[in-house]
PDB file of C-alpha atoms in Angstrom:
ATOM      1  CA  MET A   1      -0.129  -0.076   0.021  1.00 79.00           C
ATOM      2  CA  VAL A   2       1.353   3.152  -1.093  1.00 89.00           C
ATOM      3  CA  ALA A   3       1.350   6.212   1.389  1.00 91.00           C
ATOM      4  CA  TYR A   4      -0.713   9.339   0.519  1.00 93.00           C
ATOM      5  CA  TRP A   5       2.153  11.562   0.908  1.00 94.00           C
ATOM      6  CA  ARG A   6       4.321   9.019  -1.393  1.00 94.00           C
ATOM      7  CA  GLN A   7       1.506   8.984  -4.107  1.00 93.00           C
ATOM      8  CA  ALA A   8       1.244  12.959  -4.131  1.00 93.00           C
ATOM      9  CA  GLY A   9       5.078  13.005  -4.806  1.00 94.00           C
ATOM     10  CA  LEU A  10       6.348  13.748  -1.869  1.00 94.00           C
ATOM     11  CA  SER A  11       9.693  11.891  -0.283  1.00 94.00           C
ATOM     12  CA  TYR A  12      10.248  10.335   2.653  1.00 95.00           C
ATOM     13  CA  ILE A  13      12.918  12.959   3.702  1.00 94.00           C
ATOM     14  CA  ARG A  14      10.227  15.907   3.394  1.00 94.00           C
ATOM     15  CA  PHE A  15       7.731  13.604   5.144  1.00 95.00           C
ATOM     16  CA  SER A  16      10.182  13.656   8.269  1.00 95.00           C
ATOM     17  CA  ALA A  17      11.065  17.195   7.718  1.00 93.00           C
ATOM     18  CA  ILE A  18       7.084  18.225   8.264  1.00 94.00           C
ATOM     19  CA  CYS A  19       6.643  15.469  11.254  1.00 95.00           C
ATOM     20  CA  ALA A  20       9.857  17.063  13.011  1.00 94.00           C
ATOM     21  CA  SER A  21       8.607  20.864  12.536  1.00 93.00           C
ATOM     22  CA  ALA A  22       5.546  19.960  13.913  1.00 94.00           C
ATOM     23  CA  VAL A  23       6.868  18.229  17.119  1.00 95.00           C
ATOM     24  CA  ARG A  24       9.270  21.493  17.398  1.00 94.00           C
ATOM     25  CA  ALA A  25       6.073  23.516  17.274  1.00 93.00           C
ATOM     26  CA  ALA A  26       4.447  21.407  19.795  1.00 94.00           C
ATOM     27  CA  LEU A  27       7.227  21.787  22.644  1.00 94.00           C
ATOM     28  CA  LYS A  28       6.784  23.538  25.905  1.00 94.00           C
ATOM     29  CA  PRO A  29       7.938  27.313  25.470  1.00 92.00           C
ATOM     30  CA  GLN A  30      11.463  26.551  27.515  1.00 92.00           C
ATOM     31  CA  PHE A  31      12.243  23.732  25.255  1.00 91.00           C
ATOM     32  CA  LYS A  32      10.937  25.389  22.150  1.00 90.00           C
ATOM     33  CA  VAL A  33      13.707  27.974  22.040  1.00 88.00           C
ATOM     34  CA  ASP A  34      16.688  25.555  21.830  1.00 85.00           C
ATOM     35  CA  ALA A  35      14.889  23.260  19.643  1.00 86.00           C
ATOM     36  CA  MET A  36      14.218  26.139  17.137  1.00 84.00           C
ATOM     37  CA  LYS A  37      17.562  27.500  17.578  1.00 84.00           C
ATOM     38  CA  VAL A  38      18.928  23.796  16.426  1.00 82.00           C
ATOM     39  CA  ALA A  39      16.459  23.559  13.646  1.00 79.00           C
ATOM     40  CA  GLU A  40      17.076  26.505  11.541  1.00 77.00           C
ATOM     41  CA  SER A  41      19.234  26.015   8.478  1.00 71.00           C
ATOM     42  CA  SER A  42      22.796  27.476   8.725  1.00 69.00           C
ATOM     43  CA  VAL A  43      23.052  26.579   4.836  1.00 73.00           C
ATOM     44  CA  LYS A  44      22.555  29.465   2.304  1.00 74.00           C
ATOM     45  CA  VAL A  45      22.011  28.361  -1.446  1.00 74.00           C
ATOM     46  CA  TYR A  46      23.881  30.477  -3.552  1.00 81.00           C
ATOM     47  CA  VAL A  47      23.206  30.062  -7.323  1.00 83.00           C
ATOM     48  CA  PRO A  48      25.480  31.315  -9.801  1.00 86.00           C
ATOM     49  CA  LYS A  49      23.956  33.203 -12.611  1.00 86.00           C
ATOM     50  CA  ALA A  50      24.845  31.637 -15.992  1.00 80.00           C
ATOM     51  CA  ILE A  51      27.156  33.983 -17.972  1.00 78.00           C
ATOM     52  CA  ALA A  52      25.904  35.296 -21.434  1.00 68.00           C
TER      53      ALA A  52
ATOM     54  CA  MET B   1       2.549 -38.522  -0.499  1.00 66.00           C
ATOM     55  CA  MET B   2       5.267 -40.412   1.467  1.00 70.00           C
ATOM     56  CA  ALA B   3       7.548 -37.789   0.292  1.00 71.00           C
ATOM     57  CA  ALA B   4       5.236 -35.080   1.784  1.00 68.00           C
ATOM     58  CA  ARG B   5       4.912 -36.748   4.958  1.00 72.00           C
ATOM     59  CA  PHE B   6       9.006 -37.043   5.049  1.00 67.00           C
ATOM     60  CA  LEU B   7       9.222 -33.197   4.485  1.00 63.00           C
ATOM     61  CA  ARG B   8       6.884 -32.403   6.834  1.00 65.00           C
ATOM     62  CA  ARG B   9       8.364 -34.449   9.510  1.00 66.00           C
ATOM     63  CA  SER B  10      12.201 -33.481   8.669  1.00 61.00           C
ATOM     64  CA  LEU B  11      11.152 -29.763   8.155  1.00 57.00           C
ATOM     65  CA  PRO B  12      11.827 -28.504  11.698  1.00 55.00           C
ATOM     66  CA  VAL B  13      15.424 -30.011  11.407  1.00 57.00           C
ATOM     67  CA  LEU B  14      16.093 -29.001   8.121  1.00 57.00           C
ATOM     68  CA  ARG B  15      14.847 -25.367   9.235  1.00 59.00           C
ATOM     69  CA  GLN B  16      17.130 -25.589  12.325  1.00 59.00           C
ATOM     70  CA  THR B  17      14.143 -24.464  14.670  1.00 62.00           C
ATOM     71  CA  ARG B  18      14.373 -24.851  18.411  1.00 58.00           C
ATOM     72  CA  CYS B  19      12.759 -27.174  20.102  1.00 59.00           C
ATOM     73  CA  TYR B  20      11.892 -26.923  24.323  1.00 61.00           C
ATOM     74  CA  ALA B  21      15.036 -29.086  25.161  1.00 57.00           C
ATOM     75  CA  ASP B  22      17.346 -26.489  23.417  1.00 53.00           C
ATOM     76  CA  ALA B  23      18.530 -23.705  25.493  1.00 51.00           C
ATOM     77  CA  PRO B  24      18.319 -20.401  23.713  1.00 52.00           C
ATOM     78  CA  SER B  25      21.820 -19.045  21.904  1.00 57.00           C
ATOM     79  CA  GLY B  26      23.461 -16.342  23.098  1.00 55.00           C
ATOM     80  CA  SER B  27      22.685 -14.230  25.636  1.00 61.00           C
ATOM     81  CA  ALA B  28      18.881 -12.646  25.698  1.00 72.00           C
ATOM     82  CA  GLN B  29      20.055  -9.201  25.763  1.00 84.00           C
ATOM     83  CA  MET B  30      19.099  -6.380  23.903  1.00 93.00           C
ATOM     84  CA  SER B  31      21.886  -3.719  23.018  1.00 95.00           C
ATOM     85  CA  PHE B  32      19.750  -0.672  22.571  1.00 96.00           C
ATOM     86  CA  THR B  33      20.599   2.663  21.169  1.00 97.00           C
ATOM     87  CA  PHE B  34      18.368   5.537  20.646  1.00 97.00           C
ATOM     88  CA  ALA B  35      19.464   9.031  19.784  1.00 96.00           C
ATOM     89  CA  SER B  36      17.864  12.231  17.879  1.00 94.00           C
ATOM     90  CA  PRO B  37      20.491  14.665  15.926  1.00 92.00           C
ATOM     91  CA  THR B  38      20.799  16.838  19.240  1.00 90.00           C
ATOM     92  CA  GLN B  39      20.741  14.055  22.280  1.00 92.00           C
ATOM     93  CA  VAL B  40      21.308  10.618  22.960  1.00 96.00           C
ATOM     94  CA  TYR B  41      18.952   9.010  25.172  1.00 96.00           C
ATOM     95  CA  PHE B  42      20.094   5.328  25.361  1.00 96.00           C
ATOM     96  CA  LYS B  43      23.514   4.099  24.161  1.00 95.00           C
ATOM     97  CA  GLU B  44      24.025   0.341  23.862  1.00 95.00           C
ATOM     98  CA  ALA B  45      21.830   0.128  26.942  1.00 94.00           C
ATOM     99  CA  SER B  46      20.523  -2.857  28.207  1.00 94.00           C
ATOM    100  CA  VAL B  47      16.490  -2.653  28.133  1.00 95.00           C
ATOM    101  CA  LYS B  48      13.760  -5.246  28.283  1.00 95.00           C
ATOM    102  CA  GLN B  49      11.364  -4.359  25.712  1.00 95.00           C
ATOM    103  CA  VAL B  50      11.110  -1.006  22.940  1.00 96.00           C
ATOM    104  CA  ASP B  51       7.475  -0.289  21.488  1.00 96.00           C
ATOM    105  CA  VAL B  52       7.958   1.613  18.326  1.00 97.00           C
ATOM    106  CA  PRO B  53       5.643   3.346  16.225  1.00 96.00           C
ATOM    107  CA  THR B  54       6.539   2.509  12.366  1.00 96.00           C
ATOM    108  CA  LEU B  55       4.674   3.535   9.020  1.00 94.00           C
ATOM    109  CA  THR B  56       3.529  -0.011   8.872  1.00 92.00           C
ATOM    110  CA  GLY B  57       2.389  -0.209  12.505  1.00 93.00           C
ATOM    111  CA  ALA B  58       3.354  -0.445  16.036  1.00 95.00           C
ATOM    112  CA  PHE B  59       5.349  -3.122  17.404  1.00 93.00           C
ATOM    113  CA  GLY B  60       7.129  -3.965  20.437  1.00 95.00           C
ATOM    114  CA  ILE B  61      10.915  -5.139  20.104  1.00 95.00           C
ATOM    115  CA  LEU B  62      12.512  -8.068  22.667  1.00 95.00           C
ATOM    116  CA  PRO B  63      15.727  -9.365  22.371  1.00 93.00           C
ATOM    117  CA  ALA B  64      16.288 -11.927  19.559  1.00 91.00           C
ATOM    118  CA  HIS B  65      13.607  -9.910  17.403  1.00 93.00           C
ATOM    119  CA  VAL B  66      13.681 -10.920  13.952  1.00 94.00           C
ATOM    120  CA  PRO B  67      16.113  -8.419  12.042  1.00 95.00           C
ATOM    121  CA  THR B  68      14.009  -5.714  10.192  1.00 95.00           C
ATOM    122  CA  LEU B  69      14.470  -1.971   8.809  1.00 96.00           C
ATOM    123  CA  GLN B  70      11.701   0.280   9.540  1.00 96.00           C
ATOM    124  CA  VAL B  71      10.904   4.029   9.363  1.00 96.00           C
ATOM    125  CA  LEU B  72       9.003   5.433  11.977  1.00 96.00           C
ATOM    126  CA  ARG B  73       6.195   7.910  11.988  1.00 95.00           C
ATOM    127  CA  PRO B  74       5.130  10.305  14.717  1.00 96.00           C
ATOM    128  CA  GLY B  75       4.092   8.465  17.964  1.00 96.00           C
ATOM    129  CA  VAL B  76       5.266   7.063  21.265  1.00 97.00           C
ATOM    130  CA  VAL B  77       8.015   5.230  21.874  1.00 97.00           C
ATOM    131  CA  THR B  78       8.308   3.072  25.074  1.00 97.00           C
ATOM    132  CA  VAL B  79      11.405   1.715  26.636  1.00 96.00           C
ATOM    133  CA  PHE B  80      10.819  -0.809  29.500  1.00 96.00           C
ATOM    134  CA  ASN B  81      14.120  -0.892  31.337  1.00 94.00           C
ATOM    135  CA  ASP B  82      15.814  -4.007  33.193  1.00 92.00           C
ATOM    136  CA  ASP B  83      14.332  -2.725  36.533  1.00 93.00           C
ATOM    137  CA  GLY B  84      10.718  -3.003  35.205  1.00 91.00           C
ATOM    138  CA  SER B  85      10.063   0.884  34.845  1.00 95.00           C
ATOM    139  CA  ALA B  86       9.001   2.395  31.691  1.00 95.00           C
ATOM    140  CA  THR B  87       9.898   5.427  29.976  1.00 96.00           C
ATOM    141  CA  LYS B  88       8.109   6.765  26.967  1.00 96.00           C
ATOM    142  CA  PHE B  89       9.428   9.361  24.403  1.00 96.00           C
ATOM    143  CA  PHE B  90       7.754  11.181  21.669  1.00 96.00           C
ATOM    144  CA  VAL B  91       9.368  10.661  17.964  1.00 96.00           C
ATOM    145  CA  SER B  92       8.750  12.670  15.000  1.00 96.00           C
ATOM    146  CA  SER B  93      10.387  10.302  12.336  1.00 96.00           C
ATOM    147  CA  GLY B  94      13.511   8.385  11.859  1.00 96.00           C
ATOM    148  CA  SER B  95      14.329   4.719  11.335  1.00 96.00           C
ATOM    149  CA  ILE B  96      15.015   1.505  13.461  1.00 97.00           C
ATOM    150  CA  THR B  97      17.202  -1.214  12.640  1.00 96.00           C
ATOM    151  CA  VAL B  98      17.254  -4.713  14.519  1.00 96.00           C
ATOM    152  CA  ASN B  99      20.140  -6.765  13.761  1.00 95.00           C
ATOM    153  CA  ALA B 100      20.829 -10.165  14.269  1.00 93.00           C
ATOM    154  CA  ASP B 101      22.881  -9.922  17.222  1.00 93.00           C
ATOM    155  CA  SER B 102      19.964  -8.253  19.098  1.00 92.00           C
ATOM    156  CA  SER B 103      21.439  -4.725  18.731  1.00 95.00           C
ATOM    157  CA  VAL B 104      18.616  -1.971  18.114  1.00 96.00           C
ATOM    158  CA  GLN B 105      19.321   1.541  16.669  1.00 97.00           C
ATOM    159  CA  LEU B 106      16.407   3.672  16.774  1.00 97.00           C
ATOM    160  CA  LEU B 107      17.385   6.967  15.148  1.00 97.00           C
ATOM    161  CA  ALA B 108      14.778   9.766  15.368  1.00 96.00           C
ATOM    162  CA  GLU B 109      14.868  13.160  13.368  1.00 95.00           C
ATOM    163  CA  GLU B 110      13.427  14.985  16.542  1.00 94.00           C
ATOM    164  CA  ALA B 111      12.985  12.941  19.798  1.00 96.00           C
ATOM    165  CA  PHE B 112      11.426  14.349  23.421  1.00 95.00           C
ATOM    166  CA  PRO B 113      10.376  12.975  26.431  1.00 95.00           C
ATOM    167  CA  LEU B 114       6.398  13.372  26.774  1.00 94.00           C
ATOM    168  CA  ASP B 115       6.575  15.810  29.620  1.00 93.00           C
ATOM    169  CA  GLN B 116       8.427  18.383  27.231  1.00 94.00           C
ATOM    170  CA  LEU B 117       5.317  18.750  24.666  1.00 94.00           C
ATOM    171  CA  ASP B 118       2.455  20.868  25.233  1.00 93.00           C
ATOM    172  CA  VAL B 119      -0.789  19.474  24.410  1.00 94.00           C
ATOM    173  CA  ALA B 120      -2.499  22.586  24.152  1.00 94.00           C
ATOM    174  CA  ALA B 121      -0.143  23.899  21.501  1.00 94.00           C
ATOM    175  CA  ALA B 122      -0.545  21.076  19.861  1.00 94.00           C
ATOM    176  CA  LYS B 123      -4.272  21.528  19.508  1.00 95.00           C
ATOM    177  CA  VAL B 124      -3.961  24.939  18.444  1.00 95.00           C
ATOM    178  CA  ASN B 125      -1.474  23.930  15.447  1.00 94.00           C
ATOM    179  CA  LEU B 126      -3.760  20.845  14.497  1.00 95.00           C
ATOM    180  CA  GLU B 127      -6.586  23.291  14.176  1.00 94.00           C
ATOM    181  CA  LYS B 128      -4.591  25.858  12.237  1.00 94.00           C
ATOM    182  CA  ALA B 129      -3.428  22.834   9.926  1.00 94.00           C
ATOM    183  CA  GLN B 130      -7.151  21.849   9.445  1.00 93.00           C
ATOM    184  CA  SER B 131      -8.205  25.308   8.299  1.00 92.00           C
ATOM    185  CA  GLU B 132      -4.933  25.251   5.922  1.00 91.00           C
ATOM    186  CA  MET B 133      -6.322  22.309   4.155  1.00 88.00           C
ATOM    187  CA  ALA B 134      -9.102  24.222   2.368  1.00 86.00           C
ATOM    188  CA  SER B 135      -6.415  26.624   0.666  1.00 86.00           C
ATOM    189  CA  ALA B 136      -4.030  23.932  -0.018  1.00 83.00           C
ATOM    190  CA  SER B 137      -3.970  24.081  -4.119  1.00 86.00           C
ATOM    191  CA  ASP B 138      -2.262  21.167  -5.363  1.00 90.00           C
ATOM    192  CA  GLU B 139      -1.753  17.300  -4.281  1.00 89.00           C
ATOM    193  CA  ALA B 140       1.404  17.884  -2.902  1.00 91.00           C
ATOM    194  CA  ALA B 141       0.537  20.798  -0.994  1.00 92.00           C
ATOM    195  CA  ARG B 142      -2.742  18.818   0.313  1.00 93.00           C
ATOM    196  CA  ALA B 143      -0.197  15.910   1.262  1.00 94.00           C
ATOM    197  CA  GLU B 144       1.967  18.314   3.152  1.00 94.00           C
ATOM    198  CA  VAL B 145      -0.952  19.769   5.338  1.00 95.00           C
ATOM    199  CA  GLN B 146      -2.369  16.347   5.911  1.00 95.00           C
ATOM    200  CA  ILE B 147       1.041  15.142   7.233  1.00 95.00           C
ATOM    201  CA  ASN B 148       0.978  18.002   9.666  1.00 95.00           C
ATOM    202  CA  ILE B 149      -2.563  17.312  10.773  1.00 95.00           C
ATOM    203  CA  ASP B 150      -1.293  13.770  11.173  1.00 95.00           C
ATOM    204  CA  ALA B 151       1.619  14.776  13.186  1.00 96.00           C
ATOM    205  CA  ASN B 152      -0.493  17.122  15.410  1.00 96.00           C
ATOM    206  CA  GLU B 153      -2.977  14.378  16.099  1.00 95.00           C
ATOM    207  CA  ALA B 154      -0.358  11.872  17.163  1.00 95.00           C
ATOM    208  CA  ILE B 155       1.044  14.560  19.464  1.00 96.00           C
ATOM    209  CA  VAL B 156      -2.632  15.010  21.161  1.00 95.00           C
ATOM    210  CA  LYS B 157      -3.299  11.623  21.179  1.00 94.00           C
ATOM    211  CA  ALA B 158       0.226  10.794  22.866  1.00 94.00           C
ATOM    212  CA  LEU B 159      -0.371  13.434  25.640  1.00 93.00           C
ATOM    213  CA  GLU B 160      -4.092  12.867  26.657  1.00 88.00           C
TER     214      GLU B 160
END
């Protein structure tokens, strides 16, 4: 049986990311701060413009 | 006919199954590792049983469980320690591996003890997600909202 999100074209990685952010959003305030700090992405995507 | 009966009789021997007279091989120990990227909860610890929520259903793992690889869905992991006490955690997602030597690795993307989660916040998020469903445009967006709804429902269910 195919999962509904798999059928909609989502990968398990994306499923996992959404679940993780849902759990982080449901933390008690004193724990939420630390979790959000860890969760924010420290990778900046830079796409160089093609020449000519 | 005779061949079938012969096979049925000798199948246990061929299959190397244990009979009551055989002592269990190896120690009945489970080496349990449970961690998230930020926190290690158990490291090669000896526990009696672990209950895990997977995409294909929830099941309990005892020592000498059949080797398996599963992915997790939002739910409660219950660890039954050797002294009889049980500790519960909520995991968002991740994977579980049971190896042939009875070692178990439970790697979660996010895992927290139940008392660190807020049921009121989860209910608010659940309602927000349910109202977002109406404005979801295509199938992928609808699936993403549905994942959010399912995760929040699991949190509410775990805390009530």
